[in-house]
Amino acid sequence: MNQSEFLKTVMPFKDKVFRLAKRLLVSTEEAEDATQELYFKLWNKKENLKEYKSVEAFAMTMTKNYCFDRLKSKQASNLTLVHSNYKEKDTSLDKKTDLNDSVSIVHQLIENLPEQQKIIIQLRDIEQYEFDEIAKMLDLKPTAIRVSLSRARKTIREQLIKQHNYGIN
């Protein structure tokens, strides 16, 4: 596989890889490093990529595993929390503040979910993967994915309602 074939194969899902890494590692810099590391690993395996039914699913699984390894390592204590990825133009300051607060609350609620639910909500609701694809990536049954996703959404919904009604975290 030459460089142009490789790029044509792996570049379409580069943003998805980055977003998953950002969701798991939080830090933009760490997510960029993880994305770069993943593409380096994929390049080293370029001759074997044709063996996979879905290179994208393989890459997402590698990303998940790499991020978990990073979080388990000593370097994880150096990860910084940065949430500056939401911007909207032509909005009043009050509304902008409320939107930023809501987005931050949802991000925080997702971060507080168990790891499996966090990954599933990222892959399904943000990356828009199908249940079968997520099942292959996480080595779970589609019904387990649906149950976990339902529980994650319910938890987030209940916490948001609580937050908006009572101002409680």
CSV table of C-alpha atoms in Angstrom, one decimal:
chain,number,residue,atom,x,y,z
A,1,MET,CA,0.0,0.0,0.0
A,2,ASN,CA,1.5,3.3,-1.0
A,3,GLN,CA,1.1,6.6,0.7
A,4,SER,CA,-1.8,7.9,-1.3
A,5,GLU,CA,-3.8,4.7,-0.9
A,6,PHE,CA,-3.1,4.8,2.8
A,7,LEU,CA,-4.2,8.4,3.1
A,8,LYS,CA,-7.4,7.7,1.1
A,9,THR,CA,-8.1,4.8,3.4
A,10,VAL,CA,-7.5,6.4,6.8
A,11,MET,CA,-8.1,10.2,6.4
A,12,PRO,CA,-11.9,10.1,6.2
A,13,PHE,CA,-12.2,9.1,9.9
A,14,LYS,CA,-9.4,11.3,11.3
A,15,ASP,CA,-11.8,13.7,13.0
A,16,LYS,CA,-13.7,10.8,14.6
A,17,VAL,CA,-10.5,9.4,16.0
A,18,PHE,CA,-9.6,12.8,17.4
A,19,ARG,CA,-13.0,13.3,19.0
A,20,LEU,CA,-12.9,9.9,20.7
A,21,ALA,CA,-9.4,10.6,22.0
A,22,LYS,CA,-10.5,14.1,23.2
A,23,ARG,CA,-13.6,12.6,25.0
A,24,LEU,CA,-11.4,10.1,26.8
A,25,LEU,CA,-8.3,12.2,27.5
A,26,VAL,CA,-10.1,15.6,27.8
A,27,SER,CA,-7.0,17.5,26.8
A,28,THR,CA,-6.8,18.7,23.2
A,29,GLU,CA,-3.0,18.3,23.2
A,30,GLU,CA,-3.2,14.8,24.5
A,31,ALA,CA,-5.9,14.0,21.9
A,32,GLU,CA,-3.7,15.4,19.1
A,33,ASP,CA,-0.8,13.2,20.4
A,34,ALA,CA,-3.0,10.2,20.5
A,35,THR,CA,-4.3,10.8,17.0
A,36,GLN,CA,-0.8,11.2,15.7
A,37,GLU,CA,0.4,8.0,17.5
A,38,LEU,CA,-2.6,6.1,16.1
A,39,TYR,CA,-1.8,7.1,12.5
A,40,PHE,CA,1.8,6.2,13.1
A,41,LYS,CA,0.8,2.7,14.2
A,42,LEU,CA,-1.6,2.4,11.3
A,43,TRP,CA,1.2,3.4,8.9
A,44,ASN,CA,3.3,0.6,10.3
A,45,LYS,CA,0.5,-1.8,9.7
A,46,LYS,CA,-0.4,-0.5,6.3
A,47,GLU,CA,0.3,-3.8,4.5
A,48,ASN,CA,-2.2,-5.6,6.8
A,49,LEU,CA,-5.0,-3.0,6.7
A,50,LYS,CA,-6.7,-4.7,3.7
A,51,GLU,CA,-7.3,-7.8,6.0
A,52,TYR,CA,-9.8,-5.8,8.2
A,53,LYS,CA,-13.4,-5.6,7.2
A,54,SER,CA,-13.5,-2.0,8.6
A,55,VAL,CA,-10.3,-0.1,9.0
A,56,GLU,CA,-12.3,2.6,10.7
A,57,ALA,CA,-13.6,0.3,13.4
A,58,PHE,CA,-10.0,-1.1,13.9
A,59,ALA,CA,-8.7,2.5,14.2
A,60,MET,CA,-11.4,3.4,16.8
A,61,THR,CA,-10.6,0.3,18.8
A,62,MET,CA,-6.9,1.1,18.7
A,63,THR,CA,-7.7,4.7,19.8
A,64,LYS,CA,-9.8,3.5,22.7
A,65,ASN,CA,-7.1,1.1,23.9
A,66,TYR,CA,-4.3,3.7,23.5
A,67,CYS,CA,-6.3,6.3,25.5
A,68,PHE,CA,-7.0,3.8,28.2
A,69,ASP,CA,-3.3,3.0,28.4
A,70,ARG,CA,-2.4,6.7,28.6
A,71,LEU,CA,-4.9,7.2,31.4
A,72,LYS,CA,-3.5,4.2,33.3
A,73,SER,CA,0.1,5.5,32.9
A,74,LYS,CA,1.9,7.8,35.3
A,75,GLN,CA,1.6,10.5,32.6
A,76,ALA,CA,-2.1,10.6,33.2
A,77,SER,CA,-1.6,12.7,36.3
A,78,ASN,CA,-0.3,15.4,34.0
A,79,LEU,CA,-3.4,15.6,31.8
A,80,THR,CA,-5.1,19.0,31.9
A,81,LEU,CA,-8.8,19.7,31.7
A,82,VAL,CA,-9.6,22.0,28.9
A,83,HIS,CA,-13.1,22.7,27.6
A,84,SER,CA,-12.9,25.3,24.9
A,85,ASN,CA,-14.5,23.6,22.0
A,86,TYR,CA,-17.9,25.2,21.9
A,87,LYS,CA,-18.4,28.6,20.2
A,88,GLU,CA,-21.5,30.2,18.6
A,89,LYS,CA,-21.7,33.6,16.9
A,90,ASP,CA,-24.5,36.3,17.1
A,91,THR,CA,-25.9,35.2,20.5
A,92,SER,CA,-26.6,37.4,23.4
A,93,LEU,CA,-24.2,37.2,26.3
A,94,ASP,CA,-26.8,35.7,28.7
A,95,LYS,CA,-27.8,33.1,26.2
A,96,LYS,CA,-24.2,32.4,25.3
A,97,THR,CA,-23.4,31.9,29.0
A,98,ASP,CA,-26.4,29.6,29.5
A,99,LEU,CA,-25.4,27.6,26.5
A,100,ASN,CA,-21.8,27.3,27.6
A,101,ASP,CA,-23.0,26.3,31.1
A,102,SER,CA,-25.3,23.6,29.6
A,103,VAL,CA,-22.6,22.3,27.3
A,104,SER,CA,-20.1,22.2,30.2
A,105,ILE,CA,-22.7,20.4,32.4
A,106,VAL,CA,-23.4,17.8,29.7
A,107,HIS,CA,-19.6,17.3,29.2
A,108,GLN,CA,-19.1,16.9,32.9
A,109,LEU,CA,-22.0,14.5,33.2
A,110,ILE,CA,-20.6,12.4,30.4
A,111,GLU,CA,-17.2,12.4,32.1
A,112,ASN,CA,-18.8,11.1,35.3
A,113,LEU,CA,-20.4,8.1,33.5
A,114,PRO,CA,-18.7,4.7,33.9
A,115,GLU,CA,-16.1,4.2,31.2
A,116,GLN,CA,-18.1,1.8,29.1
A,117,GLN,CA,-21.1,4.2,29.0
A,118,LYS,CA,-18.9,7.1,28.3
A,119,ILE,CA,-17.4,5.4,25.2
A,120,ILE,CA,-20.7,4.1,24.0
A,121,ILE,CA,-22.4,7.6,24.2
A,122,GLN,CA,-19.4,9.1,22.4
A,123,LEU,CA,-19.5,6.5,19.6
A,124,ARG,CA,-23.2,6.5,19.1
A,125,ASP,CA,-24.5,10.0,19.9
A,126,ILE,CA,-21.5,12.0,18.8
A,127,GLU,CA,-19.7,9.9,16.2
A,128,GLN,CA,-23.0,8.4,14.9
A,129,TYR,CA,-21.8,4.8,14.6
A,130,GLU,CA,-24.3,2.0,14.2
A,131,PHE,CA,-24.9,-0.4,17.0
A,132,ASP,CA,-23.3,-3.3,15.1
A,133,GLU,CA,-20.2,-1.2,14.5
A,134,ILE,CA,-19.9,-0.2,18.2
A,135,ALA,CA,-20.5,-3.9,19.2
A,136,LYS,CA,-17.5,-4.9,17.0
A,137,MET,CA,-15.3,-2.1,18.4
A,138,LEU,CA,-16.1,-2.9,22.0
A,139,ASP,CA,-16.5,-6.7,21.6
A,140,LEU,CA,-20.1,-6.5,23.1
A,141,LYS,CA,-23.5,-7.6,21.8
A,142,PRO,CA,-25.7,-4.9,20.2
A,143,THR,CA,-28.3,-5.4,22.9
A,144,ALA,CA,-25.7,-4.7,25.6
A,145,ILE,CA,-24.8,-1.5,23.7
A,146,ARG,CA,-28.5,-0.4,23.6
A,147,VAL,CA,-28.9,-1.1,27.3
A,148,SER,CA,-25.8,0.8,28.3
A,149,LEU,CA,-26.6,3.7,26.0
A,150,SER,CA,-30.1,3.9,27.5
A,151,ARG,CA,-28.7,3.9,31.0
A,152,ALA,CA,-26.2,6.6,30.1
A,153,ARG,CA,-28.8,8.8,28.5
A,154,LYS,CA,-31.2,8.3,31.4
A,155,THR,CA,-28.5,9.2,33.9
A,156,ILE,CA,-27.6,12.4,32.0
A,157,ARG,CA,-31.3,13.3,31.6
A,158,GLU,CA,-32.0,12.9,35.3
A,159,GLN,CA,-28.9,14.9,36.3
A,160,LEU,CA,-29.7,17.7,33.8
A,161,ILE,CA,-33.3,17.9,35.1
A,162,LYS,CA,-32.0,18.0,38.7
A,163,GLN,CA,-29.5,20.7,37.8
A,164,HIS,CA,-32.0,22.9,35.9
A,165,ASN,CA,-34.7,22.5,38.5
A,166,TYR,CA,-32.7,22.8,41.7
A,167,GLY,CA,-29.3,24.0,40.7
A,168,ILE,CA,-27.7,20.9,42.1
A,169,ASN,CA,-24.8,19.1,40.6
